[in-house]
Amino acid sequence: MSARSISFRHFILGLLAQQPMSGYDVKRVFERLSWLVGNPSFGSLYPALHALRDEGLVTVKVDEREDKPSRKVYSITDAGKTALEEWINQPIGSDASTKAFVMRLILADNYSHSGLITQLHQRRAQVATQCAALEERAGPREREVDFGKRLALDYGRALASTELAWLDNTLKRLFQQPLPTEGVPGV
Amino acid sequence: MSARSISFRHFILGLLAQQPMSGYDVKRVFERLSWLVGNPSFGSLYPALHALRDEGLVTVKVDEREDKPSRKVYSITDAGKTALEEWINQPIGSDASTKAFVMRLILADNYSHSGLITQLHQRRAQVATQCAALEERAGPREREVDFGKRLALDYGRALASTELAWLDNTLKRLFQQPLPTEGVPGV
DNA sequence: ATGTGCATGTAACTGGTTACATGATTCG
DNA sequence: CGAATCATGTAACCAGTTACATGCACAT
């Protein structure tokens, strides 16, 4: 079960790769990004941290302080870095949700230049396919679809074409200039 | 807790309100819309149907045919219609996912004119809030955010502003008069 | 006969939520 | 003293997936 279902647990690992944090800190990060990636409850956050620790992907250090309650600070291990790298570079499924993609975007610093570009290309291909399908089915020719489906199809088409434009634009920018914060070892 | 967590089960009820169908038919509908609302497996679809039946929201009729395998056709009941109406008209949570909103769009035919407009307004308010927050945090002033967060924020902002524009446009079409809410930059 | 599409289902598991329970520290 | 914030955790439950299992009908 090393690199399976990809979700909060892996994303948390990615956050810990950027800097060591306590569970409470992680929660705060999620809160600020909740609209983009969702907001796990403590009831799943803490167990996720425990699981990462049990797998040896992170280590815990108790931070005793006098002014505030003590807390457990989690840091990524070498094994964790390896697992993270494996996760973020595996191809995004065609069923991947927007949230899953945004998680990868947020962890962009963990990618190599070419790795990030590959991810964006894959996403682009999938969105392009969907956009084309939506455009065909929402076109003026299709009369059998009811009002609701028409609304939904149009909505989806609008979002998909915007995403496509964003991806094209971003890929262009990335292709022209190297990453501003390149420096992940070993990728 | 009759009207709880709102998901596939309720959406299926909405599909059955449009026309009686078998589980397999429902699956096919999902398949065509999978990018927009997801695609439940049979392992959750059939139990959902059973649950709706047990709650008296749908009835089953076995359709015996000679040329093809027999199937179970589900039809919505009066109780089901009541439950559906209650569900679709309850306010969308600020944490509501895009998929949950698209489900409502697809079921647009089940809304009253004013009911649908109310839903769109609620969504608009939430997206506007998020869009503003994203715009502020992704602005050129914020220097502390890393490359990945900046990418994600920009991505979110692009999608949110498109959705806002779509909502405004759709509301205008549905309800021919200017919106009482304030305008948002960049349409 | 065998494979493909149609059609229905169950059991084990997973990832998540809700609700609960605890305790330190600071502020009014 | 009580409330709010910081901080961590567990147990019960729930929605959904995966994998499995069955069977009809039709075409090759």
Coordinates of C-alpha atoms (C1' of nucleotides) in Angstrom, one line a residue:
Chain A
M1 CA 0.0 0.0 0.0
S2 CA 2.9 2.4 -0.3
A3 CA 1.8 4.6 -3.2
R4 CA -2.0 4.1 -3.4
S5 CA -5.0 6.2 -3.2
I6 CA -3.4 9.6 -3.2
S7 CA -5.1 12.2 -1.1
F8 CA -4.9 14.2 2.0
R9 CA -2.2 12.0 3.5
H10 CA 0.1 12.5 0.5
F11 CA -0.6 16.2 0.3
I12 CA 0.2 16.6 4.0
L13 CA 3.5 14.9 3.4
G14 CA 4.1 17.5 0.7
L15 CA 3.4 20.3 3.1
L16 CA 5.8 18.8 5.6
A17 CA 8.4 18.7 2.8
Q18 CA 8.2 22.5 2.6
Q19 CA 8.6 23.0 6.3
P20 CA 8.2 21.0 9.5
M21 CA 4.9 21.6 11.2
S22 CA 2.6 20.5 13.9
G23 CA -0.8 19.0 13.1
Y24 CA -2.4 22.2 14.2
D25 CA -0.2 24.2 11.8
V26 CA -1.2 21.8 9.0
K27 CA -4.8 22.5 9.8
R28 CA -4.3 26.2 9.5
V29 CA -2.7 25.8 6.1
F30 CA -5.7 23.8 4.9
E31 CA -8.0 26.4 6.3
R32 CA -6.4 29.1 4.2
L33 CA -6.7 26.9 1.1
S34 CA -10.0 25.2 1.9
W35 CA -11.8 26.4 -1.1
L36 CA -9.1 25.0 -3.4
V37 CA -8.3 21.7 -1.8
G38 CA -10.8 21.1 0.9
N39 CA -10.4 21.0 4.7
P40 CA -9.9 17.7 6.5
S41 CA -11.2 17.5 10.1
F42 CA -8.9 16.8 13.0
G43 CA -10.4 13.3 13.0
S44 CA -8.7 12.5 9.8
L45 CA -5.7 14.8 10.1
Y46 CA -4.2 13.4 13.2
P47 CA -4.6 9.7 12.2
A48 CA -3.0 10.6 8.8
L49 CA 0.0 12.1 10.6
H50 CA 0.2 8.9 12.8
A51 CA 0.1 6.8 9.6
L52 CA 2.9 8.7 8.0
R53 CA 4.9 8.3 11.2
D54 CA 4.2 4.6 11.3
E55 CA 5.4 4.3 7.8
G56 CA 8.6 6.1 8.6
L57 CA 7.9 8.9 6.2
V58 CA 8.0 11.6 8.9
T59 CA 9.5 11.9 12.4
V60 CA 8.0 13.6 15.4
K61 CA 9.7 15.9 17.8
V62 CA 7.9 17.2 20.9
D63 CA 8.3 21.0 21.2
E64 CA 8.0 21.9 24.8
R65 CA 7.4 25.5 25.4
E66 CA 6.7 27.5 28.5
D67 CA 4.4 30.1 27.2
K68 CA 2.1 27.9 25.1
P69 CA 0.9 24.2 25.2
S70 CA 3.5 21.8 23.9
R71 CA 3.1 20.4 20.5
K72 CA 4.4 17.7 18.2
V73 CA 6.4 18.9 15.2
Y74 CA 6.5 16.6 12.2
S75 CA 9.4 16.6 9.8
I76 CA 9.8 14.7 6.6
T77 CA 12.4 11.9 6.4
D78 CA 14.5 10.8 3.4
A79 CA 12.1 7.9 2.9
G80 CA 9.3 10.4 3.0
K81 CA 11.0 12.5 0.3
T82 CA 11.3 9.5 -1.9
A83 CA 7.7 8.5 -1.4
L84 CA 6.6 12.1 -2.1
E85 CA 8.6 12.3 -5.3
E86 CA 7.1 9.0 -6.5
W87 CA 3.6 10.2 -5.7
I88 CA 3.7 13.6 -7.3
N89 CA 5.3 12.4 -10.5
Q90 CA 2.9 9.6 -11.2
P91 CA 0.5 10.5 -14.0
I92 CA -2.8 12.1 -13.0
G93 CA -5.8 9.9 -13.7
S94 CA -8.3 11.0 -16.2
D95 CA -10.8 11.0 -13.4
A96 CA -8.7 13.2 -11.2
S97 CA -10.6 16.0 -9.5
T98 CA -9.7 19.6 -9.7
K99 CA -8.7 19.5 -6.1
A100 CA -6.2 16.7 -6.7
F101 CA -4.7 18.8 -9.5
V102 CA -4.5 22.0 -7.3
M103 CA -2.7 20.0 -4.6
R104 CA -0.1 19.2 -7.2
L105 CA 0.1 22.8 -8.1
I106 CA 0.6 23.9 -4.5
L107 CA 3.5 21.4 -4.3
A108 CA 5.1 22.8 -7.5
D109 CA 8.3 23.5 -5.6
N110 CA 8.8 19.8 -5.2
Y111 CA 8.9 19.2 -8.9
S112 CA 11.7 19.3 -11.3
H113 CA 11.2 21.8 -14.2
S114 CA 10.4 19.1 -16.7
G115 CA 8.4 17.1 -14.1
L116 CA 6.0 20.0 -13.6
I117 CA 5.7 20.6 -17.3
T118 CA 4.8 17.0 -17.8
Q119 CA 2.1 17.2 -15.2
L120 CA 0.6 20.3 -16.8
H121 CA 0.7 18.7 -20.2
Q122 CA -1.1 15.7 -18.9
R123 CA -3.8 17.8 -17.3
R124 CA -4.1 19.9 -20.5
A125 CA -4.7 16.8 -22.6
Q126 CA -7.5 15.6 -20.3
V127 CA -9.2 19.0 -20.1
A128 CA -8.9 19.4 -23.8
T129 CA -10.7 16.1 -24.4
Q130 CA -13.5 17.0 -22.0
C131 CA -13.8 20.5 -23.4
A132 CA -14.2 19.2 -26.9
A133 CA -16.8 16.6 -25.7
L134 CA -18.7 19.3 -23.8
E135 CA -18.6 21.7 -26.7
E136 CA -20.0 19.1 -29.1
R137 CA -22.8 18.1 -26.8
A138 CA -23.8 21.6 -25.7
G139 CA -23.8 22.9 -29.2
P140 CA -27.0 24.4 -30.7
R141 CA -27.6 21.2 -32.7
E142 CA -28.4 19.0 -29.8
R143 CA -32.0 19.5 -29.0
E144 CA -32.8 16.4 -27.0
V145 CA -31.0 17.5 -23.9
D146 CA -33.2 19.1 -21.3
F147 CA -32.8 22.6 -19.8
G148 CA -30.8 21.4 -16.8
K149 CA -28.3 19.3 -18.7
R150 CA -27.9 22.2 -21.1
L151 CA -27.1 24.5 -18.2
A152 CA -24.6 22.1 -16.7
L153 CA -22.9 21.4 -20.0
D154 CA -22.5 25.1 -20.7
Y155 CA -21.2 25.7 -17.2
G156 CA -18.7 22.9 -17.6
R157 CA -17.6 24.1 -21.0
A158 CA -17.0 27.6 -19.7
L159 CA -14.8 26.3 -16.9
A160 CA -13.0 23.8 -19.0
S161 CA -12.1 26.4 -21.7
T162 CA -10.8 28.8 -19.0
E163 CA -8.7 26.1 -17.5
L164 CA -7.3 25.2 -20.9
A165 CA -6.3 28.8 -21.5
W166 CA -4.7 29.0 -18.1
L167 CA -2.7 25.9 -18.7
D168 CA -1.5 27.1 -22.1
N169 CA -0.5 30.4 -20.7
T170 CA 1.3 28.8 -17.7
L171 CA 3.1 26.3 -19.9
K172 CA 4.3 29.1 -22.1
R173 CA 5.6 31.1 -19.2
L174 CA 7.3 28.0 -17.7
F175 CA 8.8 27.0 -21.0
Q176 CA 10.4 30.5 -21.5
Q177 CA 11.8 30.9 -18.0
P178 CA 13.2 28.5 -15.5
L179 CA 11.6 28.1 -12.1
P180 CA 12.3 30.9 -9.7
T181 CA 12.9 28.5 -6.8
E182 CA 14.5 25.5 -8.4
G183 CA 16.5 23.5 -5.9
V184 CA 15.0 20.2 -4.9
P185 CA 17.8 17.7 -4.6
G186 CA 18.0 14.6 -6.6
V187 CA 15.1 15.1 -9.0
Chain B
M1 CA -31.8 13.4 10.0
S2 CA -33.8 12.6 6.9
A3 CA -32.1 15.1 4.7
R4 CA -28.5 14.5 5.6
S5 CA -25.3 14.4 3.8
I6 CA -26.5 15.2 0.2
S7 CA -24.8 13.2 -2.5
F8 CA -25.2 10.5 -5.0
R9 CA -28.2 9.1 -3.4
H10 CA -30.1 12.4 -3.6
F11 CA -28.9 13.1 -7.1
I12 CA -30.1 9.7 -8.2
L13 CA -33.5 10.5 -6.8
G14 CA -33.5 13.6 -8.9
L15 CA -32.6 11.6 -12.0
L16 CA -35.5 9.3 -11.3
A17 CA -37.8 12.3 -11.0
Q18 CA -37.1 13.1 -14.6
Q19 CA -37.9 9.6 -15.8
P20 CA -38.1 6.1 -14.4
M21 CA -34.9 4.1 -14.9
S22 CA -33.1 1.0 -14.0
G23 CA -29.8 1.0 -12.1
Y24 CA -28.0 0.3 -15.2
D25 CA -29.6 3.2 -17.0
V26 CA -28.6 5.5 -14.1
K27 CA -25.1 4.3 -14.5
R28 CA -25.1 5.2 -18.1
V29 CA -26.3 8.7 -17.3
F30 CA -23.5 9.1 -14.8
E31 CA -21.0 7.9 -17.4
R32 CA -21.9 10.6 -19.8
L33 CA -21.6 13.2 -17.1
S34 CA -18.7 11.7 -15.2
W35 CA -16.4 14.6 -15.7
L36 CA -18.9 17.0 -14.2
V37 CA -20.4 15.0 -11.3
G38 CA -18.3 11.9 -10.9
N39 CA -19.2 8.3 -11.6
P40 CA -20.3 6.0 -8.7
S41 CA -19.5 2.3 -9.0
F42 CA -22.2 -0.3 -9.0
G43 CA -21.1 -1.1 -5.5
S44 CA -22.5 2.1 -4.3
L45 CA -25.2 2.7 -6.9
Y46 CA -27.3 -0.4 -6.2
P47 CA -27.2 -0.1 -2.5
A48 CA -28.2 3.6 -2.9
L49 CA -31.2 2.5 -4.9
H50 CA -32.1 -0.1 -2.3
A51 CA -31.9 2.6 0.4
L52 CA -34.2 4.9 -1.5
R53 CA -36.7 2.0 -1.9
D54 CA -36.5 1.2 1.8
E55 CA -37.3 4.8 2.6
G56 CA -40.3 4.7 0.4
L57 CA -38.9 7.4 -1.9
V58 CA -39.0 5.2 -5.0
T59 CA -40.8 2.1 -6.1
V60 CA -39.5 -0.8 -8.1
K61 CA -41.2 -2.6 -11.0
V62 CA -39.6 -5.6 -12.6
D63 CA -39.5 -5.2 -16.4
E64 CA -39.6 -8.7 -17.9
R65 CA -38.6 -8.7 -21.5
E66 CA -38.0 -11.6 -24.0
D67 CA -35.2 -10.2 -26.0
K68 CA -33.0 -8.9 -23.2
P69 CA -32.3 -9.7 -19.5
S70 CA -35.1 -8.4 -17.2
R71 CA -34.4 -5.4 -15.2
K72 CA -35.7 -3.4 -12.2
V73 CA -37.2 0.0 -13.1
Y74 CA -37.3 2.5 -10.3
S75 CA -39.9 5.3 -10.2
I76 CA -40.1 8.2 -7.8
T77 CA -43.0 8.3 -5.3
D78 CA -44.8 11.3 -3.9
A79 CA -42.8 11.0 -0.8
G80 CA -39.7 11.0 -3.0
K81 CA -40.8 14.1 -4.7
T82 CA -41.3 15.8 -1.4
A83 CA -37.9 14.7 -0.2
L84 CA -36.2 15.8 -3.4
E85 CA -37.8 19.2 -3.3
E86 CA -36.7 19.7 0.3
W87 CA -33.2 18.7 -0.6
I88 CA -32.6 20.8 -3.7
N89 CA -34.0 23.9 -2.1
Q90 CA -31.9 23.8 0.9
P91 CA -29.0 26.4 0.8
I92 CA -25.7 25.2 -0.6
G93 CA -23.0 25.2 2.1
S94 CA -20.1 27.5 1.6
D95 CA -17.9 24.3 1.4
A96 CA -20.0 22.9 -1.4
S97 CA -18.0 21.4 -4.1
T98 CA -18.3 22.2 -7.8
K99 CA -19.7 18.8 -8.4
A100 CA -22.5 19.3 -5.8
F101 CA -23.4 22.5 -7.6
V102 CA -23.4 20.9 -11.0
M103 CA -25.7 18.2 -9.7
R104 CA -28.2 21.0 -8.8
L105 CA -27.8 22.5 -12.3
I106 CA -28.6 19.2 -13.9
L107 CA -31.7 19.0 -11.9
A108 CA -32.7 22.5 -12.8
D109 CA -36.0 21.3 -14.2
N110 CA -37.1 20.3 -10.7
Y111 CA -36.8 23.9 -9.4
S112 CA -39.3 26.6 -9.5
H113 CA -38.1 29.7 -11.3
S114 CA -37.4 31.6 -8.2
G115 CA -35.9 28.6 -6.5
L116 CA -33.4 28.2 -9.2
I117 CA -32.5 31.8 -9.1
T118 CA -32.0 31.7 -5.4
Q119 CA -29.6 28.8 -5.8
L120 CA -27.6 30.6 -8.4
H121 CA -27.5 33.7 -6.2
Q122 CA -26.2 31.8 -3.3
R123 CA -23.5 30.2 -5.4
R124 CA -22.6 33.6 -6.8
A125 CA -22.2 35.1 -3.3
Q126 CA -19.9 32.3 -2.3
V127 CA -17.8 32.4 -5.4
A128 CA -17.5 36.2 -5.3
T129 CA -16.2 35.9 -1.7
Q130 CA -13.6 33.4 -2.7
C131 CA -12.7 35.2 -5.8
A132 CA -12.0 38.4 -3.9
A133 CA -10.0 36.5 -1.3
L134 CA -7.9 34.8 -4.0
E135 CA -7.4 38.1 -5.8
E136 CA -6.1 39.8 -2.7
R137 CA -3.7 37.0 -1.8
A138 CA -2.4 36.4 -5.3
G139 CA -1.8 40.1 -5.9
P140 CA 1.7 41.4 -6.6
R141 CA 2.0 42.7 -3.0
E142 CA 2.2 39.3 -1.4
R143 CA 5.7 38.2 -1.5
E144 CA 5.8 35.6 1.2
V145 CA 3.9 33.0 -0.8
D146 CA 6.0 30.4 -2.6
F147 CA 5.8 29.6 -6.3
G148 CA 3.4 26.7 -5.9
K149 CA 0.9 28.6 -3.8
R150 CA 1.1 31.5 -6.3
L151 CA 0.4 29.1 -9.2
A152 CA -2.6 27.5 -7.3
L153 CA -4.0 30.9 -6.2
D154 CA -3.8 32.2 -9.8
Y155 CA -5.4 29.0 -11.1
G156 CA -8.2 29.3 -8.6
R157 CA -8.7 33.0 -9.3
A158 CA -9.0 32.3 -13.1
L159 CA -11.6 29.6 -12.5
A160 CA -13.5 31.6 -9.9
S161 CA -13.8 34.7 -12.1
T162 CA -15.0 32.6 -15.0
E163 CA -17.6 31.0 -12.9
L164 CA -18.7 34.4 -11.6
A165 CA -19.1 35.7 -15.1
W166 CA -21.1 32.6 -16.1
L167 CA -23.4 33.0 -13.1
D168 CA -24.0 36.6 -13.8
N169 CA -24.7 35.9 -17.4
T170 CA -27.0 33.0 -16.6
L171 CA -28.9 34.9 -14.0
K172 CA -29.3 37.8 -16.4
R173 CA -30.8 35.4 -19.0
L174 CA -33.1 33.8 -16.4
F175 CA -34.2 36.9 -14.8
Q176 CA -34.1 39.9 -17.1
Q177 CA -33.0 42.7 -14.9
P178 CA -29.7 43.9 -13.4
L179 CA -28.4 42.1 -10.3
P180 CA -28.6 43.8 -6.9
T181 CA -25.1 42.6 -6.0
E182 CA -22.0 44.6 -6.7
G183 CA -19.9 44.0 -9.8
V184 CA -16.6 42.1 -9.7
P185 CA -13.6 43.1 -11.8
G186 CA -12.6 41.4 -15.0
V187 CA -15.6 40.2 -17.0
Chain C
dA1 C1' -17.9 -22.5 -26.9
dT2 C1' -16.8 -18.1 -25.9
dG3 C1' -16.8 -13.5 -25.5
dT4 C1' -19.4 -9.1 -25.1
dG5 C1' -23.0 -6.2 -23.5
dC6 C1' -26.9 -6.1 -20.3
dA7 C1' -28.2 -6.5 -15.7
dT8 C1' -28.0 -7.2 -10.6
dG9 C1' -26.0 -7.8 -6.5
dT10 C1' -22.6 -8.6 -1.9
dA11 C1' -18.4 -8.3 1.3
dA12 C1' -14.3 -6.2 2.7
dC13 C1' -12.1 -2.3 2.9
dT14 C1' -10.7 2.9 2.9
dG15 C1' -10.9 7.6 3.6
dG16 C1' -13.3 10.6 5.5
dT17 C1' -16.8 13.2 9.0
dT18 C1' -19.1 13.9 13.5
dA19 C1' -19.2 13.9 18.0
dC20 C1' -16.8 13.3 21.9
dA21 C1' -13.0 13.9 25.4
dT22 C1' -8.9 16.0 27.4
dG23 C1' -5.7 19.5 28.8
dA24 C1' -2.6 24.0 28.8
dT25 C1' -2.5 28.9 28.5
dT26 C1' -4.1 33.6 28.0
dC27 C1' -7.3 37.3 28.4
dG28 C1' -11.2 39.8 30.2
Chain D
dC1 C1' -13.7 32.4 37.1
dG2 C1' -15.1 31.5 32.6
dA3 C1' -14.3 31.9 27.7
dA4 C1' -11.3 31.6 23.7
dT5 C1' -7.4 29.8 21.5
dC6 C1' -3.9 26.3 21.1
dA7 C1' -3.2 21.5 21.0
dT8 C1' -4.0 16.4 20.6
dG9 C1' -6.5 12.6 20.3
dT10 C1' -10.4 8.5 19.9
dA11 C1' -14.9 6.0 18.6
dA12 C1' -18.8 5.5 15.9
dC13 C1' -20.4 6.0 11.8
dC14 C1' -21.0 6.9 6.6
dA15 C1' -20.2 7.1 1.6
dG16 C1' -17.8 5.2 -1.7
dT17 C1' -14.4 1.8 -4.1
dT18 C1' -12.6 -2.7 -5.3
dA19 C1' -13.1 -7.1 -6.0
dC20 C1' -16.0 -10.7 -6.4
dA21 C1' -20.0 -13.4 -7.9
dT22 C1' -24.1 -14.5 -10.8
dG23 C1' -26.9 -14.9 -14.8
dC24 C1' -29.3 -13.8 -19.5
dA25 C1' -29.1 -13.0 -24.4
dC26 C1' -27.0 -12.4 -28.6
dA27 C1' -23.3 -12.7 -32.1
dT28 C1' -19.0 -14.8 -33.8

